[in-house]
Short mmCIF file of C-alpha atoms in Angstrom, two decimals:
data_model
loop_
_atom_site.label_atom_id
_atom_site.label_comp_id
_atom_site.label_asym_id
_atom_site.label_seq_id
_atom_site.Cartn_x
_atom_site.Cartn_y
_atom_site.Cartn_z
CA UNK A 1 98.94 21.60 -26.99
CA UNK A 2 98.55 18.25 -28.75
CA UNK A 3 97.57 16.61 -25.48
CA UNK A 4 94.85 19.21 -24.96
CA UNK A 5 93.47 18.64 -28.45
CA UNK A 6 93.35 14.87 -27.93
CA UNK A 7 91.50 15.26 -24.63
CA UNK A 8 88.93 17.56 -26.25
CA UNK A 9 88.44 15.11 -29.08
CA UNK A 10 87.75 12.30 -26.62
CA UNK A 11 85.15 14.46 -24.94
CA UNK A 12 83.28 15.04 -28.22
CA UNK A 13 79.68 13.93 -27.91
CA UNK A 14 80.00 13.33 -24.17
CA UNK A 15 77.60 16.17 -23.39
CA UNK A 16 74.24 16.64 -25.11
CA UNK A 17 72.11 19.57 -24.06
CA UNK A 18 68.39 20.14 -24.34
CA UNK A 19 65.30 18.02 -23.56
CA UNK A 20 64.74 14.46 -24.72
CA UNK A 21 61.44 13.61 -26.45
CA UNK A 22 58.90 11.91 -24.21
CA UNK A 23 55.68 10.13 -25.14
CA UNK A 24 53.15 12.93 -25.58
CA UNK A 25 49.93 13.03 -23.59
CA UNK A 26 47.00 13.08 -26.06
CA UNK A 27 44.62 14.31 -23.32
CA UNK A 28 41.87 11.90 -24.36
CA UNK A 29 40.48 8.76 -22.81
CA UNK A 30 42.22 5.70 -24.24
CA UNK A 31 41.13 2.79 -22.05
CA UNK A 32 37.35 2.91 -22.65
CA UNK A 33 35.63 1.72 -25.85
CA UNK A 34 34.47 4.17 -28.48
CA UNK A 35 31.29 5.96 -27.44
CA UNK A 36 29.16 4.91 -30.42
CA UNK A 37 30.42 1.32 -30.21
CA UNK A 38 28.99 1.06 -26.68
CA UNK A 39 25.44 1.30 -28.08
CA UNK A 40 23.71 -2.08 -27.45
CA UNK A 41 22.21 -1.96 -30.97
CA UNK A 42 25.71 -2.09 -32.45
CA UNK A 43 26.92 -5.06 -30.40
CA UNK A 44 26.57 -7.54 -33.26
CA UNK A 45 28.27 -5.30 -35.84
CA UNK A 46 31.13 -3.53 -34.07
CA UNK A 47 33.50 -5.97 -32.44
CA UNK A 48 36.00 -5.06 -29.70
CA UNK A 49 38.85 -7.17 -31.09
CA UNK A 50 42.01 -5.77 -32.66
CA UNK A 51 41.35 -4.93 -36.32
CA UNK A 52 44.82 -6.18 -37.15
CA UNK A 53 47.24 -4.89 -39.75
CA UNK A 54 45.60 -5.25 -43.15
CA UNK A 55 47.60 -3.40 -45.79
CA UNK A 56 45.11 -4.37 -48.52
CA UNK A 57 41.82 -4.41 -46.64
CA UNK A 58 39.85 -3.63 -49.81
CA UNK A 59 40.52 -7.14 -51.14
CA UNK A 60 37.90 -8.31 -48.63
CA UNK A 61 35.31 -7.00 -51.13
CA UNK A 62 36.51 -9.51 -53.79
CA UNK A 63 36.07 -7.09 -56.69
CA UNK A 64 38.84 -7.48 -59.32
CA UNK A 65 37.98 -4.18 -61.02
CA UNK A 66 38.34 -2.32 -57.72
CA UNK A 67 41.63 -4.12 -57.03
CA UNK A 68 42.95 -3.01 -60.41
CA UNK A 69 41.85 0.60 -59.90
CA UNK A 70 43.51 0.81 -56.48
CA UNK A 71 46.72 -0.84 -57.70
CA UNK A 72 46.96 1.68 -60.53
CA UNK A 73 46.30 4.59 -58.19
CA UNK A 74 48.87 3.49 -55.62
CA UNK A 75 51.43 3.32 -58.42
CA UNK A 76 50.57 6.54 -60.23
CA UNK A 77 48.88 8.94 -57.79
CA UNK A 78 50.59 12.32 -57.94
CA UNK A 79 50.03 13.14 -54.27
CA UNK A 80 51.91 9.96 -53.43
CA UNK A 81 54.63 10.95 -55.89
CA UNK A 82 54.96 14.33 -54.20
CA UNK A 83 55.15 12.68 -50.77
CA UNK A 84 57.83 10.27 -51.99
CA UNK A 85 59.84 13.21 -53.36
CA UNK A 86 59.57 14.93 -49.98
CA UNK A 87 60.73 11.73 -48.34
CA UNK A 88 63.78 11.72 -50.62
CA UNK A 89 64.43 15.33 -49.63
CA UNK A 90 64.18 14.45 -45.93
CA UNK A 91 66.65 11.61 -46.39
CA UNK A 92 69.05 13.95 -48.19
CA UNK A 93 68.71 16.43 -45.32
CA UNK A 94 69.55 13.61 -42.92
CA UNK A 95 72.74 12.92 -44.87
CA UNK A 96 73.61 16.61 -44.72
CA UNK A 97 72.95 16.71 -40.97
CA UNK A 98 75.02 13.57 -40.54
CA UNK A 99 78.05 15.41 -41.92
CA UNK A 100 77.81 18.09 -39.21
CA UNK A 101 80.34 17.54 -36.45
CA UNK A 102 82.47 15.25 -38.62
CA UNK A 103 86.03 16.02 -39.82
CA UNK A 104 86.39 17.47 -43.30
CA UNK A 105 89.48 16.75 -45.38
CA UNK A 106 90.40 18.26 -48.73
CA UNK A 107 93.35 17.79 -51.05
CA UNK A 108 95.01 20.52 -53.09
CA UNK A 109 97.78 20.93 -55.58
CA UNK A 110 99.37 24.03 -57.05
CA UNK A 111 102.05 24.94 -59.56
CA UNK A 112 103.05 28.59 -60.09
CA UNK A 113 105.62 30.47 -62.13
CA UNK A 114 106.38 34.04 -61.06
CA UNK A 115 108.57 36.90 -62.26
CA UNK A 116 109.61 39.73 -59.96
CA UNK A 117 109.27 43.21 -61.32
CA UNK A 118 112.55 45.05 -61.93
CA UNK A 119 110.92 48.31 -60.93
CA UNK A 120 109.11 47.05 -57.88
CA UNK A 121 110.03 46.27 -54.31
CA UNK A 122 112.18 43.14 -53.94
CA UNK A 123 110.43 40.16 -52.39
CA UNK A 124 111.64 38.87 -49.06
CA UNK A 125 113.84 40.64 -46.59
CA UNK A 126 111.55 40.12 -43.63
CA UNK A 127 111.59 36.37 -43.19
CA UNK A 128 113.14 34.21 -40.59
CA UNK A 129 115.93 33.31 -43.00
CA UNK A 130 116.72 36.85 -44.08
CA UNK A 131 115.99 38.73 -47.25
CA UNK A 132 116.12 37.61 -50.82
CA UNK A 133 119.15 35.75 -52.07
CA UNK A 134 120.83 35.46 -55.44
CA UNK A 135 119.46 32.88 -57.82
CA UNK A 136 121.28 29.58 -57.76
CA UNK A 137 123.28 28.23 -60.66
CA UNK A 138 120.24 26.45 -62.09
CA UNK A 139 118.60 29.78 -62.78
CA UNK A 140 116.24 29.49 -59.76
CA UNK A 141 116.24 32.03 -57.00
CA UNK A 142 117.42 31.07 -53.58
CA UNK A 143 114.89 30.63 -50.77
CA UNK A 144 114.14 33.80 -48.90
CA UNK A 145 112.42 34.44 -45.65
CA UNK A 146 109.01 33.07 -44.90
CA UNK A 147 108.08 36.38 -43.39
CA UNK A 148 106.08 39.44 -44.03
CA UNK A 149 107.99 40.39 -47.15
CA UNK A 150 107.92 36.92 -48.64
CA UNK A 151 104.20 36.44 -48.15
CA UNK A 152 103.34 39.89 -49.35
CA UNK A 153 104.18 39.54 -53.05
CA UNK A 154 101.68 37.32 -54.79
CA UNK A 155 101.38 34.92 -51.85
CA UNK A 156 104.75 33.29 -52.57
CA UNK A 157 106.97 32.34 -49.62
CA UNK A 158 110.04 32.60 -51.83
CA UNK A 159 112.07 35.71 -52.56
CA UNK A 160 114.35 36.87 -55.30
CA UNK A 161 115.98 39.83 -56.98
CA UNK A 162 114.13 42.18 -59.33
CA UNK A 163 113.77 40.65 -62.74
CA UNK A 164 114.23 37.09 -61.52
CA UNK A 165 111.77 34.28 -62.37
CA UNK A 166 111.08 31.23 -60.24
CA UNK A 167 108.62 28.32 -59.91
CA UNK A 168 106.83 26.79 -56.97
CA UNK A 169 105.09 23.39 -56.59
CA UNK A 170 102.90 22.27 -53.70
CA UNK A 171 100.63 19.30 -52.86
CA UNK A 172 98.94 18.72 -49.54
CA UNK A 173 95.89 18.09 -47.41
CA UNK A 174 93.79 20.42 -45.26
CA UNK A 175 91.59 19.17 -42.44
CA UNK A 176 89.09 20.81 -40.12
CA UNK A 177 87.02 19.38 -37.28
CA UNK A 178 84.55 21.29 -35.15
CA UNK A 179 84.18 19.25 -31.98
CA UNK A 180 80.58 18.58 -30.99
CA UNK A 181 81.27 19.22 -27.31
CA UNK A 182 77.69 20.18 -26.40
CA UNK A 183 75.70 18.02 -28.82
CA UNK A 184 74.56 20.60 -31.37
CA UNK A 185 75.43 18.37 -34.32
CA UNK A 186 74.02 15.30 -32.60
CA UNK A 187 70.71 17.06 -31.98
CA UNK A 188 70.65 18.08 -35.63
CA UNK A 189 71.12 14.48 -36.69
CA UNK A 190 68.38 13.32 -34.33
CA UNK A 191 65.98 15.99 -35.59
CA UNK A 192 66.74 15.07 -39.21
CA UNK A 193 66.14 11.40 -38.45
CA UNK A 194 62.79 12.15 -36.83
CA UNK A 195 61.80 14.19 -39.88
CA UNK A 196 62.66 11.28 -42.17
CA UNK A 197 60.35 9.08 -40.10
CA UNK A 198 57.65 11.77 -40.33
CA UNK A 199 58.07 11.89 -44.11
CA UNK A 200 57.76 8.09 -44.31
CA UNK A 201 54.56 8.30 -42.28
CA UNK A 202 53.27 11.05 -44.56
CA UNK A 203 53.56 8.62 -47.47
CA UNK A 204 51.67 6.01 -45.45
CA UNK A 205 48.99 8.56 -44.52
CA UNK A 206 48.38 9.49 -48.15
CA UNK A 207 48.27 5.82 -49.09
CA UNK A 208 45.70 5.13 -46.37
CA UNK A 209 43.54 8.12 -47.30
CA UNK A 210 43.81 7.34 -51.00
CA UNK A 211 42.63 3.75 -50.59
CA UNK A 212 39.62 4.89 -48.57
CA UNK A 213 38.71 7.58 -51.09
CA UNK A 214 39.05 5.16 -54.01
CA UNK A 215 36.70 2.63 -52.43
CA UNK A 216 34.15 5.32 -51.59
CA UNK A 217 34.26 6.79 -55.11
CA UNK A 218 34.01 3.32 -56.61
CA UNK A 219 31.02 2.59 -54.37
CA UNK A 220 29.36 5.80 -55.57
CA UNK A 221 29.83 4.74 -59.21
CA UNK A 222 28.33 1.29 -58.64
CA UNK A 223 25.50 2.79 -56.60
CA UNK A 224 24.67 5.24 -59.40
CA UNK A 225 24.75 2.41 -61.95
CA UNK A 226 22.40 0.30 -59.82
CA UNK A 227 20.02 3.24 -59.47
CA UNK A 228 20.32 3.92 -63.19
CA UNK A 229 19.31 0.32 -63.92
CA UNK A 230 16.29 0.77 -61.65
CA UNK A 231 15.40 4.03 -63.39
CA UNK A 232 15.63 2.43 -66.84
CA UNK A 233 13.49 -0.52 -65.77
CA UNK A 234 11.04 1.94 -64.27
CA UNK A 235 11.05 3.90 -67.51
CA UNK A 236 10.33 0.80 -69.59
CA UNK A 237 7.46 -0.13 -67.28
CA UNK A 238 6.09 3.40 -67.42
CA UNK A 239 6.17 3.40 -71.23
CA UNK A 240 4.33 0.07 -71.35
CA UNK A 241 1.78 1.41 -68.93
CA UNK A 242 1.36 4.58 -70.99
CA UNK A 243 0.84 2.48 -74.13
CA UNK A 244 -1.80 0.34 -72.42
CA UNK A 245 -3.49 3.46 -71.09
CA UNK A 246 -3.74 4.96 -74.56
CA UNK A 247 -5.26 1.73 -75.90
CA UNK A 248 -7.78 1.69 -73.07
CA UNK A 249 -8.58 5.31 -73.72
CA UNK A 250 -9.36 4.49 -77.35
CA UNK A 251 -11.53 1.62 -76.17
CA UNK A 252 -13.35 3.86 -73.72
CA UNK A 253 -11.99 2.05 -70.68
CA UNK A 254 -9.77 4.93 -69.45
CA UNK A 255 -10.02 8.67 -69.31
CA UNK A 256 -7.85 11.48 -70.64
CA UNK A 257 -6.69 12.06 -67.08
CA UNK A 258 -5.32 8.51 -66.93
CA UNK A 259 -3.42 9.07 -70.19
CA UNK A 260 -1.98 12.39 -68.97
CA UNK A 261 -0.83 10.87 -65.70
CA UNK A 262 0.82 7.95 -67.48
CA UNK A 263 2.63 10.24 -69.92
CA UNK A 264 3.75 12.53 -67.09
CA UNK A 265 5.16 9.52 -65.23
CA UNK A 266 7.24 8.63 -68.30
CA UNK A 267 8.66 12.16 -68.48
CA UNK A 268 9.44 12.33 -64.78
CA UNK A 269 11.24 8.99 -64.76
CA UNK A 270 13.21 9.83 -67.91
CA UNK A 271 14.43 13.06 -66.30
CA UNK A 272 16.17 11.13 -63.46
CA UNK A 273 18.48 9.08 -65.70
CA UNK A 274 20.81 11.87 -66.96
CA UNK A 275 21.76 12.92 -63.42
CA UNK A 276 22.79 9.36 -62.59
CA UNK A 277 24.78 9.09 -65.83
CA UNK A 278 26.63 12.26 -64.84
CA UNK A 279 27.53 10.68 -61.49
CA UNK A 280 28.95 7.61 -63.22
CA UNK A 281 31.06 9.62 -65.68
CA UNK A 282 32.32 12.10 -63.12
CA UNK A 283 33.17 9.29 -60.71
CA UNK A 284 35.15 7.46 -63.39
CA UNK A 285 36.99 10.65 -64.29
CA UNK A 286 37.84 11.33 -60.66
CA UNK A 287 39.26 7.82 -60.22
CA UNK A 288 41.38 8.29 -63.33
CA UNK A 289 42.84 11.55 -62.03
CA UNK A 290 43.52 9.94 -58.65
CA UNK A 291 45.46 7.30 -60.59
CA UNK A 292 47.60 9.99 -62.21
CA UNK A 293 46.01 9.48 -65.63
CA UNK A 294 43.93 11.61 -68.00
CA UNK A 295 40.26 11.96 -66.95
CA UNK A 296 38.86 9.69 -69.66
CA UNK A 297 41.30 6.82 -69.13
CA UNK A 298 38.94 4.66 -67.05
CA UNK A 299 35.60 5.43 -68.70
CA UNK A 300 35.57 2.21 -70.72
CA UNK A 301 36.46 0.11 -67.68
CA UNK A 302 34.02 1.71 -65.24
CA UNK A 303 31.07 2.64 -67.44
CA UNK A 304 30.32 -1.07 -67.92
CA UNK A 305 27.73 -1.79 -65.20
CA UNK A 306 28.80 -4.17 -62.50
CA UNK A 307 27.10 -5.11 -59.22
CA UNK A 308 28.40 -3.16 -56.26
CA UNK A 309 30.50 -5.26 -53.88
CA UNK A 310 28.76 -6.16 -50.65
CA UNK A 311 30.25 -4.58 -47.55
CA UNK A 312 30.93 -6.81 -44.55
CA UNK A 313 28.20 -6.55 -41.93
CA UNK A 314 30.70 -6.46 -39.06
CA UNK A 315 33.91 -4.56 -38.30
CA UNK A 316 36.55 -4.94 -35.58
CA UNK A 317 37.38 -1.65 -33.86
CA UNK A 318 39.90 -2.38 -31.14
CA UNK A 319 40.48 0.17 -28.38
CA UNK A 320 41.17 3.89 -28.76
CA UNK A 321 44.69 3.36 -27.41
CA UNK A 322 45.47 1.20 -30.46
CA UNK A 323 44.51 4.05 -32.75
CA UNK A 324 47.61 6.00 -31.67
CA UNK A 325 49.74 3.23 -33.16
CA UNK A 326 47.64 2.46 -36.22
CA UNK A 327 46.92 5.93 -37.61
CA UNK A 328 49.87 7.17 -39.70
CA UNK A 329 48.87 10.83 -39.34
CA UNK A 330 49.05 10.52 -35.54
CA UNK A 331 52.46 8.89 -35.75
CA UNK A 332 53.59 11.59 -38.17
CA UNK A 333 52.50 14.35 -35.77
CA UNK A 334 54.34 12.59 -32.94
CA UNK A 335 57.59 12.40 -34.95
CA UNK A 336 57.29 16.08 -35.89
CA UNK A 337 56.99 16.81 -32.18
CA UNK A 338 60.14 14.76 -31.52
CA UNK A 339 62.03 16.67 -34.23
CA UNK A 340 60.97 20.00 -32.72
CA UNK A 341 62.17 18.78 -29.30
CA UNK A 342 65.58 17.87 -30.71
CA UNK A 343 65.80 21.33 -32.30
CA UNK A 344 65.59 22.86 -28.83
CA UNK A 345 68.75 20.99 -27.84
CA UNK A 346 70.57 22.30 -30.90
CA UNK A 347 69.59 25.86 -30.06
CA UNK A 348 70.69 25.46 -26.42
CA UNK A 349 74.07 24.01 -27.50
CA UNK A 350 74.63 27.08 -29.70
CA UNK A 351 74.78 29.18 -26.50
CA UNK A 352 78.07 27.51 -25.54
CA UNK A 353 81.59 27.90 -26.98
CA UNK A 354 82.71 25.98 -30.05
CA UNK A 355 86.15 24.47 -30.57
CA UNK A 356 87.64 23.73 -33.98
CA UNK A 357 90.81 21.81 -34.86
CA UNK A 358 92.53 22.84 -38.10
CA UNK A 359 95.47 21.15 -39.72
CA UNK A 360 97.38 21.01 -42.98
CA UNK A 361 100.27 18.95 -44.30
CA UNK A 362 102.00 18.40 -47.61
CA UNK A 363 105.07 18.95 -49.71
CA UNK A 364 106.41 22.20 -51.16
CA UNK A 365 109.39 22.80 -53.45
CA UNK A 366 110.71 25.03 -56.21
CA UNK A 367 111.58 22.05 -58.38
CA UNK A 368 109.32 19.11 -59.37
CA UNK A 369 112.11 16.62 -58.83
CA UNK A 370 112.45 17.44 -55.13
CA UNK A 371 108.72 17.96 -54.42
CA UNK A 372 108.28 14.66 -52.57
CA UNK A 373 111.60 14.73 -50.73
CA UNK A 374 111.28 14.42 -46.98
CA UNK A 375 112.89 17.82 -46.61
CA UNK A 376 110.07 19.38 -48.65
CA UNK A 377 107.42 18.46 -46.11
CA UNK A 378 105.41 21.04 -44.18
CA UNK A 379 102.55 20.84 -41.65
CA UNK A 380 100.55 22.95 -39.23
CA UNK A 381 98.08 22.16 -36.45
CA UNK A 382 95.95 24.65 -34.55
CA UNK A 383 92.96 24.81 -32.27
CA UNK A 384 90.44 27.65 -32.38
CA UNK A 385 88.01 28.56 -29.60
CA UNK A 386 84.96 30.70 -30.35
CA UNK A 387 82.82 31.80 -27.41
CA UNK A 388 79.69 33.91 -28.00
CA UNK A 389 79.67 37.04 -25.84
CA UNK A 390 77.26 39.56 -27.34
CA UNK A 391 74.83 38.81 -30.16
CA UNK A 392 71.92 41.08 -29.30
CA UNK A 393 69.91 38.18 -27.86
CA UNK A 394 69.79 36.24 -31.13
CA UNK A 395 70.77 32.86 -29.68
CA UNK A 396 68.44 33.07 -26.70
CA UNK A 397 65.68 34.22 -29.02
CA UNK A 398 66.31 31.13 -31.10
CA UNK A 399 65.94 28.94 -28.01
CA UNK A 400 62.62 30.64 -27.19
CA UNK A 401 61.50 30.14 -30.80
CA UNK A 402 62.33 26.43 -30.72
CA UNK A 403 60.46 25.95 -27.44
CA UNK A 404 57.40 27.69 -28.89
CA UNK A 405 57.61 25.40 -31.91
CA UNK A 406 57.52 22.42 -29.54
CA UNK A 407 54.34 23.81 -27.98
CA UNK A 408 52.82 24.19 -31.44
CA UNK A 409 53.82 20.65 -32.45
CA UNK A 410 52.29 19.28 -29.24
CA UNK A 411 49.04 21.13 -29.88
CA UNK A 412 48.99 19.82 -33.46
CA UNK A 413 49.54 16.29 -32.17
CA UNK A 414 46.60 16.56 -29.79
CA UNK A 415 44.48 18.10 -32.54
CA UNK A 416 45.35 15.21 -34.85
CA UNK A 417 44.38 12.69 -32.19
CA UNK A 418 41.02 14.36 -31.60
CA UNK A 419 40.32 14.53 -35.33
CA UNK A 420 41.21 10.84 -35.67
CA UNK A 421 38.84 9.90 -32.85
CA UNK A 422 36.10 11.96 -34.49
CA UNK A 423 36.72 10.14 -37.79
CA UNK A 424 36.25 6.79 -36.06
CA UNK A 425 33.17 7.85 -34.11
CA UNK A 426 31.56 9.36 -37.23
CA UNK A 427 32.31 6.25 -39.27
CA UNK A 428 31.04 3.94 -36.51
CA UNK A 429 27.68 5.64 -36.12
CA UNK A 430 27.19 5.90 -39.90
CA UNK A 431 28.14 2.23 -40.47
CA UNK A 432 25.78 1.09 -37.73
CA UNK A 433 22.77 3.28 -38.53
CA UNK A 434 23.02 2.91 -42.31
CA UNK A 435 22.80 -0.85 -41.90
CA UNK A 436 19.54 -0.33 -40.03
CA UNK A 437 18.38 1.91 -42.87
CA UNK A 438 19.40 -0.70 -45.46
CA UNK A 439 17.47 -3.42 -43.63
CA UNK A 440 14.35 -1.27 -43.59
CA UNK A 441 14.75 -0.33 -47.25
CA UNK A 442 15.10 -3.96 -48.29
CA UNK A 443 12.04 -4.91 -46.24
CA UNK A 444 10.11 -2.03 -47.81
CA UNK A 445 11.16 -3.15 -51.30
CA UNK A 446 9.88 -6.67 -50.62
CA UNK A 447 6.52 -5.26 -49.52
CA UNK A 448 6.32 -2.92 -52.54
CA UNK A 449 6.94 -5.83 -54.91
CA UNK A 450 4.19 -7.81 -53.20
CA UNK A 451 1.87 -4.82 -53.52
CA UNK A 452 2.54 -4.61 -57.28
CA UNK A 453 1.69 -8.28 -57.75
CA UNK A 454 -1.57 -7.85 -55.84
CA UNK A 455 -2.46 -4.69 -57.76
CA UNK A 456 -1.94 -6.38 -61.11
CA UNK A 457 -4.05 -9.38 -60.08
CA UNK A 458 -6.84 -7.11 -58.89
CA UNK A 459 -6.54 -5.01 -62.05
CA UNK A 460 -7.09 -8.10 -64.21
CA UNK A 461 -10.10 -8.92 -62.06
CA UNK A 462 -11.42 -5.36 -62.46
CA UNK A 463 -11.25 -4.64 -58.75
CA UNK A 464 -8.89 -1.62 -58.91
CA UNK A 465 -8.26 1.18 -61.34
CA UNK A 466 -5.22 1.58 -63.55
CA UNK A 467 -4.13 4.58 -61.48
CA UNK A 468 -3.80 2.37 -58.45
CA UNK A 469 -1.60 -0.04 -60.40
CA UNK A 470 0.57 2.86 -61.57
CA UNK A 471 0.92 4.09 -58.01
CA UNK A 472 1.98 0.62 -56.82
CA UNK A 473 4.62 0.33 -59.57
CA UNK A 474 5.92 3.81 -58.93
CA UNK A 475 6.26 3.06 -55.23
CA UNK A 476 8.12 -0.18 -56.00
CA UNK A 477 10.70 1.54 -58.18
CA UNK A 478 11.15 4.29 -55.62
CA UNK A 479 11.82 1.63 -52.98
CA UNK A 480 14.30 -0.14 -55.29
CA UNK A 481 16.12 3.15 -55.85
CA UNK A 482 16.27 3.83 -52.10
CA UNK A 483 17.56 0.30 -51.41
CA UNK A 484 20.34 0.72 -54.00
CA UNK A 485 21.33 4.03 -52.41
CA UNK A 486 21.36 2.42 -48.95
CA UNK A 487 23.62 -0.41 -50.15
CA UNK A 488 26.06 2.12 -51.57
CA UNK A 489 26.00 4.11 -48.34
CA UNK A 490 26.87 1.05 -46.23
CA UNK A 491 29.80 0.23 -48.51
CA UNK A 492 31.04 3.83 -48.31
CA UNK A 493 30.65 3.78 -44.52
CA UNK A 494 32.66 0.58 -44.23
CA UNK A 495 35.44 2.09 -46.37
CA UNK A 496 35.40 5.24 -44.24
CA UNK A 497 35.70 3.12 -41.11
CA UNK A 498 38.70 1.22 -42.48
CA UNK A 499 40.34 4.51 -43.39
CA UNK A 500 39.57 6.01 -39.95
CA UNK A 501 41.12 2.98 -38.24
CA UNK A 502 44.34 3.45 -40.18
CA UNK A 503 44.01 0.48 -42.54
CA UNK A 504 46.20 0.25 -45.60
CA UNK A 505 49.67 0.01 -44.10
CA UNK A 506 51.70 -1.95 -41.54
CA UNK A 507 52.55 0.22 -38.51
CA UNK A 508 56.30 0.27 -37.71
CA UNK A 509 57.50 -0.34 -34.15
CA UNK A 510 56.92 2.55 -31.80
CA UNK A 511 60.03 4.61 -30.95
CA UNK A 512 61.62 4.32 -27.54
CA UNK A 513 61.24 7.27 -25.21
CA UNK A 514 63.14 8.62 -22.26
CA UNK A 515 61.10 8.12 -19.13
CA UNK A 516 60.13 11.19 -17.15
CA UNK A 517 61.41 11.33 -13.59
#
């Protein structure tokens, strides 16, 4: 028997059932450049080179306030805290799975004192050494049979006469080992390991998304502040114009219509400022909450106007095939698929018999002084075989369930890849076209400023009316507002592109896969 047990132990782990994970097919073109990057107009802005691994890509903007906001958020964001807690749970589950298929050993000790009822049935009588015996001279009962009678009364293997009292002492070890003959425990460990990797990638995905959102929200705040500065300058100019118009009206050089138009311009411009102030405050409050702080924590820091950082005019894209390595959400979906594949192997292994080795050893005596004598030793060793015969189809249903979960995980992987490619394409076209829009807005602003200078010169010479000057100034401020909005849009587009490309973390090495044959 011992030889059989040893042979089975040596075979443990020699057979692992179920499929091995293989590199999934994303079903998208990976060798050609991005569609929007192939546009000749984008050739000078979107570069084919590898974007590289830039964990802190936002530092390219050289804005210390933004750096501080992002550092605070990466340390205190509650979504990141939740993801880290889930990672700790996944690691604990991996430890639990690692214990499956390993021997378990426990120690025990027991001391009992027992009296036999004078009116009951005597203990013993059915053991291999005969029935109960008279107590010895030390007042302890003699050892009886270790048989049905002895075990039946209170679990004691000793016997005695009615009314007798005796003690029993025992220390020992119990061990159990379920041999992983078909790889069920190994598949569980592999699945748990893949889920730990997926949880690590989930943390990276949140970090990447968070950095992109922070830069975009920060850009919106600075854009609103720039537009607010334009609106206030416009308001001051409109008030001066209204004052001049009233003086001219008193001097008979302007009409009531001119005064009404000037006053209406003041009211219209003043009405735009509160909406921009709301954007600044709400943006600051959102950044504070993203940092895990109360909404008003960053108002003092962010309400102070500061020029918006200038976005780089170019961006390196790399090839679509590199996106599968760089995007943490794609890598996370791939590891979830691997875990589901390992689960299939565990379910298949459960269809086969299980073999368990049980053993116990220790010392047992009726007197403490002789407990550790060699003659007090006992041991047992057994092997148990459990083969499933009828379970109503539960195990095979579990296998079918696990295979369907693999199909779902594969579909989710492909969906994640497509969504990632869409993110890049959307960011590319926005980054490219918004730069064209910004260039036109800046050129328009330059022309509007020139038109204001000409209108003022002609107004002093009496060649144009005051209404024409007001129109030129209004057009200039509208162009300045549009240019500020365009600058903010380009910065937000650049941040969205960095996020879409998977910036903000260092991709780990890709896992090795079993080749298909």
